[in-house]
């Protein structure tokens, strides 16, 4: 029977209707990725001249790199901009320059299309590079990192990569989550919403995809899209 579930992180409601997965064309079968074109791939070693100058890299010890970061060639954010535009009706039409930084982080030199195709060691190197680039933009109001693999997720190039947005404002969705964290802490006298959620999901073992000593991969209780997953710290706040 369909359910209306409330996302514990955002408070948003989602209709969960699992029976619809068996409708004609409703399956989640995904065709395989097309292979990376090694002649045209700008993210391969030796093709560095096809991207903006790098701002960070992890050397491999042999003159090349394991992870490489550089400004996005088609950025969604600008480093600087002019004054806000004025409109005759600012209550309806308000805009200002979108300032910040927009970087691409190539997760590995190998021409693969997914993090799942990399060794655990290479994934760990890539994740640490993400953290390093986020630390480099510590003065941003909000730092948002995505791994958008496949065209279905908006990726224009198949070579596995992440994108980092360093914003000069806090998006409303993030502000809403922050409010929920604060309200939960007040109600529970200091509880950590994410830590308590992960702890309870691990206890129930109903939506856990993978788990180890450091992290938990799980399908959210009120997922908004079929392939929505949440990667969260394994360590929970001690009670």
PDB file of C-alpha atoms in Angstrom:
ATOM      1  CA  UNK A   1       0.000   0.000   0.000  1.00  0.00           C
ATOM      2  CA  UNK A   2       1.410   3.454  -0.865  1.00  0.00           C
ATOM      3  CA  UNK A   3       2.735   5.472   2.059  1.00  0.00           C
ATOM      4  CA  UNK A   4       3.472   9.120   2.724  1.00  0.00           C
ATOM      5  CA  UNK A   5       6.826   9.249   4.500  1.00  0.00           C
ATOM      6  CA  UNK A   6       8.550  12.237   6.069  1.00  0.00           C
ATOM      7  CA  UNK A   7      12.274  12.645   5.433  1.00  0.00           C
ATOM      8  CA  UNK A   8      13.845  12.906   8.913  1.00  0.00           C
ATOM      9  CA  UNK A   9      16.619  15.144   7.574  1.00  0.00           C
ATOM     10  CA  UNK A  10      14.547  17.704   5.637  1.00  0.00           C
ATOM     11  CA  UNK A  11      10.991  17.231   6.848  1.00  0.00           C
ATOM     12  CA  UNK A  12       9.801  16.925   3.228  1.00  0.00           C
ATOM     13  CA  UNK A  13       7.070  14.415   2.408  1.00  0.00           C
ATOM     14  CA  UNK A  14       7.489  11.693  -0.200  1.00  0.00           C
ATOM     15  CA  UNK A  15       4.968   9.203  -1.577  1.00  0.00           C
ATOM     16  CA  UNK A  16       6.445   5.696  -1.572  1.00  0.00           C
ATOM     17  CA  UNK A  17       4.582   3.349  -3.922  1.00  0.00           C
ATOM     18  CA  UNK A  18       6.782   0.299  -4.415  1.00  0.00           C
ATOM     19  CA  UNK A  19       4.103  -1.578  -6.347  1.00  0.00           C
ATOM     20  CA  UNK A  20       4.596   0.832  -9.270  1.00  0.00           C
ATOM     21  CA  UNK A  21       7.990  -0.774  -9.947  1.00  0.00           C
ATOM     22  CA  UNK A  22       6.214  -3.704 -11.675  1.00  0.00           C
ATOM     23  CA  UNK A  23       4.203  -1.505 -14.073  1.00  0.00           C
ATOM     24  CA  UNK A  24       5.113  -1.740 -17.796  1.00  0.00           C
ATOM     25  CA  UNK A  25       8.356   0.143 -18.270  1.00  0.00           C
ATOM     26  CA  UNK A  26       8.601   0.810 -14.555  1.00  0.00           C
ATOM     27  CA  UNK A  27      11.657  -1.301 -13.849  1.00  0.00           C
ATOM     28  CA  UNK A  28      15.011   0.129 -12.852  1.00  0.00           C
ATOM     29  CA  UNK A  29      17.084  -1.633 -15.503  1.00  0.00           C
ATOM     30  CA  UNK A  30      19.848   0.694 -16.670  1.00  0.00           C
ATOM     31  CA  UNK A  31      21.757   0.088 -19.912  1.00  0.00           C
ATOM     32  CA  UNK A  32      25.531  -0.234 -19.549  1.00  0.00           C
ATOM     33  CA  UNK A  33      27.743   2.813 -19.921  1.00  0.00           C
ATOM     34  CA  UNK A  34      29.369   3.539 -23.225  1.00  0.00           C
ATOM     35  CA  UNK A  35      33.170   3.211 -22.968  1.00  0.00           C
ATOM     36  CA  UNK A  36      35.301   6.327 -22.615  1.00  0.00           C
ATOM     37  CA  UNK A  37      36.651   7.590 -25.929  1.00  0.00           C
ATOM     38  CA  UNK A  38      40.362   7.651 -25.120  1.00  0.00           C
ATOM     39  CA  UNK A  39      41.114   9.811 -28.147  1.00  0.00           C
ATOM     40  CA  UNK A  40      38.736  12.617 -27.146  1.00  0.00           C
ATOM     41  CA  UNK A  41      38.609  12.314 -23.357  1.00  0.00           C
ATOM     42  CA  UNK A  42      40.013  15.583 -21.891  1.00  0.00           C
ATOM     43  CA  UNK A  43      40.410  13.988 -18.449  1.00  0.00           C
ATOM     44  CA  UNK A  44      43.075  11.458 -19.451  1.00  0.00           C
ATOM     45  CA  UNK A  45      46.771  11.935 -18.593  1.00  0.00           C
ATOM     46  CA  UNK A  46      48.494  13.649 -21.499  1.00  0.00           C
ATOM     47  CA  UNK A  47      45.372  15.680 -22.305  1.00  0.00           C
ATOM     48  CA  UNK A  48      45.905  18.290 -19.592  1.00  0.00           C
ATOM     49  CA  UNK A  49      46.086  21.041 -22.202  1.00  0.00           C
ATOM     50  CA  UNK A  50      42.392  20.433 -22.930  1.00  0.00           C
ATOM     51  CA  UNK A  51      41.328  21.647 -19.483  1.00  0.00           C
ATOM     52  CA  UNK A  52      41.921  24.862 -17.516  1.00  0.00           C
ATOM     53  CA  UNK A  53      45.168  24.925 -15.490  1.00  0.00           C
ATOM     54  CA  UNK A  54      44.982  22.629 -12.495  1.00  0.00           C
ATOM     55  CA  UNK A  55      44.610  24.004  -8.977  1.00  0.00           C
ATOM     56  CA  UNK A  56      45.431  20.728  -7.222  1.00  0.00           C
ATOM     57  CA  UNK A  57      46.762  17.269  -8.017  1.00  0.00           C
ATOM     58  CA  UNK A  58      47.937  14.119  -6.287  1.00  0.00           C
ATOM     59  CA  UNK A  59      51.162  12.947  -7.981  1.00  0.00           C
ATOM     60  CA  UNK A  60      51.649   9.261  -8.717  1.00  0.00           C
ATOM     61  CA  UNK A  61      55.426   9.350  -8.238  1.00  0.00           C
ATOM     62  CA  UNK A  62      56.084   8.675 -11.933  1.00  0.00           C
ATOM     63  CA  UNK A  63      55.563  12.122 -13.366  1.00  0.00           C
ATOM     64  CA  UNK A  64      51.796  11.837 -13.707  1.00  0.00           C
ATOM     65  CA  UNK A  65      48.857  12.110 -11.271  1.00  0.00           C
ATOM     66  CA  UNK A  66      46.295  10.045  -9.368  1.00  0.00           C
ATOM     67  CA  UNK A  67      43.692  12.809  -8.919  1.00  0.00           C
ATOM     68  CA  UNK A  68      43.525  16.206 -10.581  1.00  0.00           C
ATOM     69  CA  UNK A  69      41.376  19.315  -9.933  1.00  0.00           C
ATOM     70  CA  UNK A  70      40.843  22.406 -12.087  1.00  0.00           C
ATOM     71  CA  UNK A  71      38.193  25.114 -12.637  1.00  0.00           C
ATOM     72  CA  UNK A  72      35.185  23.997 -14.661  1.00  0.00           C
ATOM     73  CA  UNK A  73      35.516  25.110 -18.276  1.00  0.00           C
ATOM     74  CA  UNK A  74      31.818  26.054 -18.232  1.00  0.00           C
ATOM     75  CA  UNK A  75      31.354  27.319 -14.675  1.00  0.00           C
ATOM     76  CA  UNK A  76      28.023  27.856 -12.966  1.00  0.00           C
ATOM     77  CA  UNK A  77      29.702  30.367 -10.635  1.00  0.00           C
ATOM     78  CA  UNK A  78      31.985  33.323 -11.340  1.00  0.00           C
ATOM     79  CA  UNK A  79      34.915  34.477  -9.231  1.00  0.00           C
ATOM     80  CA  UNK A  80      33.751  38.073  -9.498  1.00  0.00           C
ATOM     81  CA  UNK A  81      30.853  40.017 -11.000  1.00  0.00           C
ATOM     82  CA  UNK A  82      29.211  43.381 -11.412  1.00  0.00           C
ATOM     83  CA  UNK A  83      26.478  44.999  -9.331  1.00  0.00           C
ATOM     84  CA  UNK A  84      23.046  43.350  -8.946  1.00  0.00           C
ATOM     85  CA  UNK A  85      20.664  43.967 -11.815  1.00  0.00           C
ATOM     86  CA  UNK A  86      17.707  46.245 -11.149  1.00  0.00           C
ATOM     87  CA  UNK A  87      14.208  45.385 -12.257  1.00  0.00           C
ATOM     88  CA  UNK A  88      11.113  47.583 -12.271  1.00  0.00           C
ATOM     89  CA  UNK A  89       9.428  44.996 -10.026  1.00  0.00           C
ATOM     90  CA  UNK A  90      12.091  43.628  -7.658  1.00  0.00           C
ATOM     91  CA  UNK A  91       9.485  41.812  -5.542  1.00  0.00           C
ATOM     92  CA  UNK A  92       8.854  39.521  -8.507  1.00  0.00           C
ATOM     93  CA  UNK A  93      12.173  39.561 -10.375  1.00  0.00           C
ATOM     94  CA  UNK A  94      15.337  39.648  -8.271  1.00  0.00           C
ATOM     95  CA  UNK A  95      18.802  38.626  -9.392  1.00  0.00           C
ATOM     96  CA  UNK A  96      22.441  39.150  -8.563  1.00  0.00           C
ATOM     97  CA  UNK A  97      25.741  37.730  -9.830  1.00  0.00           C
ATOM     98  CA  UNK A  98      26.319  34.055  -8.998  1.00  0.00           C
ATOM     99  CA  UNK A  99      29.688  34.268  -7.258  1.00  0.00           C
ATOM    100  CA  UNK A 100      31.942  31.514  -6.003  1.00  0.00           C
ATOM    101  CA  UNK A 101      34.074  28.698  -7.378  1.00  0.00           C
ATOM    102  CA  UNK A 102      33.177  25.715  -9.553  1.00  0.00           C
ATOM    103  CA  UNK A 103      35.794  22.968  -9.864  1.00  0.00           C
ATOM    104  CA  UNK A 104      36.099  19.597 -11.551  1.00  0.00           C
ATOM    105  CA  UNK A 105      37.930  16.832  -9.692  1.00  0.00           C
ATOM    106  CA  UNK A 106      38.957  13.897 -11.894  1.00  0.00           C
ATOM    107  CA  UNK A 107      38.736  10.858  -9.628  1.00  0.00           C
ATOM    108  CA  UNK A 108      41.359   8.753 -11.373  1.00  0.00           C
ATOM    109  CA  UNK A 109      43.568   8.711 -14.473  1.00  0.00           C
ATOM    110  CA  UNK A 110      42.032   5.449 -15.708  1.00  0.00           C
ATOM    111  CA  UNK A 111      39.355   5.857 -18.447  1.00  0.00           C
ATOM    112  CA  UNK A 112      36.479   4.408 -16.379  1.00  0.00           C
ATOM    113  CA  UNK A 113      32.942   5.717 -16.042  1.00  0.00           C
ATOM    114  CA  UNK A 114      32.196   5.027 -12.385  1.00  0.00           C
ATOM    115  CA  UNK A 115      33.762   5.114  -8.936  1.00  0.00           C
ATOM    116  CA  UNK A 116      32.646   1.486  -8.702  1.00  0.00           C
ATOM    117  CA  UNK A 117      35.235   0.609 -11.358  1.00  0.00           C
ATOM    118  CA  UNK A 118      38.124   1.898  -9.224  1.00  0.00           C
ATOM    119  CA  UNK A 119      40.099   0.099  -6.555  1.00  0.00           C
ATOM    120  CA  UNK A 120      39.230   0.902  -2.924  1.00  0.00           C
ATOM    121  CA  UNK A 121      42.641   2.536  -2.600  1.00  0.00           C
ATOM    122  CA  UNK A 122      41.980   4.885  -5.520  1.00  0.00           C
ATOM    123  CA  UNK A 123      38.517   5.771  -4.213  1.00  0.00           C
ATOM    124  CA  UNK A 124      40.087   6.678  -0.857  1.00  0.00           C
ATOM    125  CA  UNK A 125      42.604   8.933  -2.633  1.00  0.00           C
ATOM    126  CA  UNK A 126      39.797  10.613  -4.582  1.00  0.00           C
ATOM    127  CA  UNK A 127      37.677  11.178  -1.464  1.00  0.00           C
ATOM    128  CA  UNK A 128      40.615  12.748   0.354  1.00  0.00           C
ATOM    129  CA  UNK A 129      41.135  15.029  -2.646  1.00  0.00           C
ATOM    130  CA  UNK A 130      37.480  16.093  -2.390  1.00  0.00           C
ATOM    131  CA  UNK A 131      38.040  16.949   1.263  1.00  0.00           C
ATOM    132  CA  UNK A 132      41.191  18.864   0.441  1.00  0.00           C
ATOM    133  CA  UNK A 133      39.430  20.988  -2.168  1.00  0.00           C
ATOM    134  CA  UNK A 134      36.555  21.637   0.230  1.00  0.00           C
ATOM    135  CA  UNK A 135      39.067  22.780   2.834  1.00  0.00           C
ATOM    136  CA  UNK A 136      40.575  25.112   0.229  1.00  0.00           C
ATOM    137  CA  UNK A 137      37.220  26.916   0.103  1.00  0.00           C
ATOM    138  CA  UNK A 138      36.615  27.030   3.839  1.00  0.00           C
ATOM    139  CA  UNK A 139      35.514  30.678   3.621  1.00  0.00           C
ATOM    140  CA  UNK A 140      32.528  29.843   1.386  1.00  0.00           C
ATOM    141  CA  UNK A 141      29.059  30.082   2.872  1.00  0.00           C
ATOM    142  CA  UNK A 142      28.281  26.598   1.529  1.00  0.00           C
ATOM    143  CA  UNK A 143      30.381  23.919  -0.170  1.00  0.00           C
ATOM    144  CA  UNK A 144      28.522  21.332  -2.218  1.00  0.00           C
ATOM    145  CA  UNK A 145      30.226  18.345  -3.854  1.00  0.00           C
ATOM    146  CA  UNK A 146      28.525  16.020  -6.315  1.00  0.00           C
ATOM    147  CA  UNK A 147      29.515  12.930  -8.283  1.00  0.00           C
ATOM    148  CA  UNK A 148      27.196  13.001 -11.295  1.00  0.00           C
ATOM    149  CA  UNK A 149      27.928   9.889 -13.321  1.00  0.00           C
ATOM    150  CA  UNK A 150      26.084   9.057 -16.572  1.00  0.00           C
ATOM    151  CA  UNK A 151      23.996  11.373 -18.731  1.00  0.00           C
ATOM    152  CA  UNK A 152      20.937  10.530 -16.598  1.00  0.00           C
ATOM    153  CA  UNK A 153      22.637  12.463 -13.777  1.00  0.00           C
ATOM    154  CA  UNK A 154      23.634  15.343 -16.037  1.00  0.00           C
ATOM    155  CA  UNK A 155      27.228  14.329 -16.739  1.00  0.00           C
ATOM    156  CA  UNK A 156      28.508  15.651 -20.063  1.00  0.00           C
ATOM    157  CA  UNK A 157      31.699  13.555 -19.973  1.00  0.00           C
ATOM    158  CA  UNK A 158      31.772   9.844 -19.047  1.00  0.00           C
ATOM    159  CA  UNK A 159      35.184   9.767 -17.294  1.00  0.00           C
ATOM    160  CA  UNK A 160      34.452   9.502 -13.548  1.00  0.00           C
ATOM    161  CA  UNK A 161      34.737  12.892 -11.866  1.00  0.00           C
ATOM    162  CA  UNK A 162      33.299  15.044  -9.093  1.00  0.00           C
ATOM    163  CA  UNK A 163      32.263  18.682  -9.121  1.00  0.00           C
ATOM    164  CA  UNK A 164      32.670  21.136  -6.274  1.00  0.00           C
ATOM    165  CA  UNK A 165      30.550  24.263  -5.866  1.00  0.00           C
ATOM    166  CA  UNK A 166      31.733  26.882  -3.357  1.00  0.00           C
ATOM    167  CA  UNK A 167      28.745  29.192  -2.893  1.00  0.00           C
ATOM    168  CA  UNK A 168      28.498  32.626  -1.307  1.00  0.00           C
ATOM    169  CA  UNK A 169      25.018  31.790   0.049  1.00  0.00           C
ATOM    170  CA  UNK A 170      23.305  28.882   1.806  1.00  0.00           C
ATOM    171  CA  UNK A 171      20.636  27.229  -0.399  1.00  0.00           C
ATOM    172  CA  UNK A 172      17.174  27.040   1.122  1.00  0.00           C
ATOM    173  CA  UNK A 173      17.229  23.220   1.156  1.00  0.00           C
ATOM    174  CA  UNK A 174      20.460  23.195   3.180  1.00  0.00           C
ATOM    175  CA  UNK A 175      19.116  25.869   5.526  1.00  0.00           C
ATOM    176  CA  UNK A 176      16.026  23.703   6.063  1.00  0.00           C
ATOM    177  CA  UNK A 177      18.177  20.710   6.971  1.00  0.00           C
ATOM    178  CA  UNK A 178      20.169  22.867   9.396  1.00  0.00           C
ATOM    179  CA  UNK A 179      16.937  23.967  11.075  1.00  0.00           C
ATOM    180  CA  UNK A 180      15.865  20.337  11.450  1.00  0.00           C
ATOM    181  CA  UNK A 181      19.206  19.408  12.998  1.00  0.00           C
ATOM    182  CA  UNK A 182      18.866  22.254  15.493  1.00  0.00           C
ATOM    183  CA  UNK A 183      15.258  21.442  16.377  1.00  0.00           C
ATOM    184  CA  UNK A 184      16.131  17.770  16.877  1.00  0.00           C
ATOM    185  CA  UNK A 185      19.011  18.685  19.169  1.00  0.00           C
ATOM    186  CA  UNK A 186      16.650  20.796  21.285  1.00  0.00           C
ATOM    187  CA  UNK A 187      13.965  18.084  21.472  1.00  0.00           C
ATOM    188  CA  UNK A 188      16.465  15.352  22.377  1.00  0.00           C
ATOM    189  CA  UNK A 189      18.632  17.486  24.667  1.00  0.00           C
ATOM    190  CA  UNK A 190      21.710  17.463  22.456  1.00  0.00           C
ATOM    191  CA  UNK A 191      21.021  14.596  20.068  1.00  0.00           C
ATOM    192  CA  UNK A 192      22.748  14.433  16.679  1.00  0.00           C
ATOM    193  CA  UNK A 193      20.097  13.835  14.011  1.00  0.00           C
ATOM    194  CA  UNK A 194      22.335  12.163  11.427  1.00  0.00           C
ATOM    195  CA  UNK A 195      24.242  10.058  13.946  1.00  0.00           C
ATOM    196  CA  UNK A 196      21.044   8.852  15.618  1.00  0.00           C
ATOM    197  CA  UNK A 197      19.457   8.120  12.238  1.00  0.00           C
ATOM    198  CA  UNK A 198      22.426   6.063  11.084  1.00  0.00           C
ATOM    199  CA  UNK A 199      22.534   4.203  14.393  1.00  0.00           C
ATOM    200  CA  UNK A 200      18.858   3.252  14.132  1.00  0.00           C
ATOM    201  CA  UNK A 201      19.119   2.267  10.440  1.00  0.00           C
ATOM    202  CA  UNK A 202      22.061   0.006  11.253  1.00  0.00           C
ATOM    203  CA  UNK A 203      20.071  -1.577  14.083  1.00  0.00           C
ATOM    204  CA  UNK A 204      17.055  -2.245  11.832  1.00  0.00           C
ATOM    205  CA  UNK A 205      19.049  -3.401   8.762  1.00  0.00           C
ATOM    206  CA  UNK A 206      16.105  -2.689   6.426  1.00  0.00           C
ATOM    207  CA  UNK A 207      17.711  -0.183   4.017  1.00  0.00           C
ATOM    208  CA  UNK A 208      21.429  -0.863   4.392  1.00  0.00           C
ATOM    209  CA  UNK A 209      23.253  -1.330   1.081  1.00  0.00           C
ATOM    210  CA  UNK A 210      26.822  -1.630   2.409  1.00  0.00           C
ATOM    211  CA  UNK A 211      28.561  -1.079   5.713  1.00  0.00           C
ATOM    212  CA  UNK A 212      32.072  -1.200   7.184  1.00  0.00           C
ATOM    213  CA  UNK A 213      33.887   0.246  10.187  1.00  0.00           C
ATOM    214  CA  UNK A 214      33.917   3.794   8.777  1.00  0.00           C
ATOM    215  CA  UNK A 215      30.810   4.385   6.656  1.00  0.00           C
ATOM    216  CA  UNK A 216      27.268   3.264   5.916  1.00  0.00           C
ATOM    217  CA  UNK A 217      25.623   3.314   2.483  1.00  0.00           C
ATOM    218  CA  UNK A 218      21.854   3.186   2.736  1.00  0.00           C
ATOM    219  CA  UNK A 219      18.648   3.899   0.865  1.00  0.00           C
ATOM    220  CA  UNK A 220      16.934   6.835   2.623  1.00  0.00           C
ATOM    221  CA  UNK A 221      13.653   6.176   4.435  1.00  0.00           C
ATOM    222  CA  UNK A 222      11.848   8.804   2.324  1.00  0.00           C
ATOM    223  CA  UNK A 223      13.912   8.682  -0.866  1.00  0.00           C
ATOM    224  CA  UNK A 224      12.898  11.233  -3.507  1.00  0.00           C
ATOM    225  CA  UNK A 225      14.289   9.348  -6.546  1.00  0.00           C
ATOM    226  CA  UNK A 226      14.702   5.593  -7.205  1.00  0.00           C
ATOM    227  CA  UNK A 227      18.503   5.608  -7.030  1.00  0.00           C
ATOM    228  CA  UNK A 228      18.895   8.032  -4.098  1.00  0.00           C
ATOM    229  CA  UNK A 229      21.524   6.783  -1.638  1.00  0.00           C
ATOM    230  CA  UNK A 230      23.009   8.321   1.501  1.00  0.00           C
ATOM    231  CA  UNK A 231      26.627   7.828   2.549  1.00  0.00           C
ATOM    232  CA  UNK A 232      27.039   8.655   6.220  1.00  0.00           C
ATOM    233  CA  UNK A 233      29.733   8.270   8.914  1.00  0.00           C
ATOM    234  CA  UNK A 234      29.666   4.904  10.657  1.00  0.00           C
ATOM    235  CA  UNK A 235      30.556   6.281  14.085  1.00  0.00           C
ATOM    236  CA  UNK A 236      27.521   7.348  16.082  1.00  0.00           C
ATOM    237  CA  UNK A 237      27.456   9.809  18.912  1.00  0.00           C
ATOM    238  CA  UNK A 238      27.930   7.912  22.194  1.00  0.00           C
ATOM    239  CA  UNK A 239      25.029   8.129  24.650  1.00  0.00           C
TER     240      UNK A 239
END
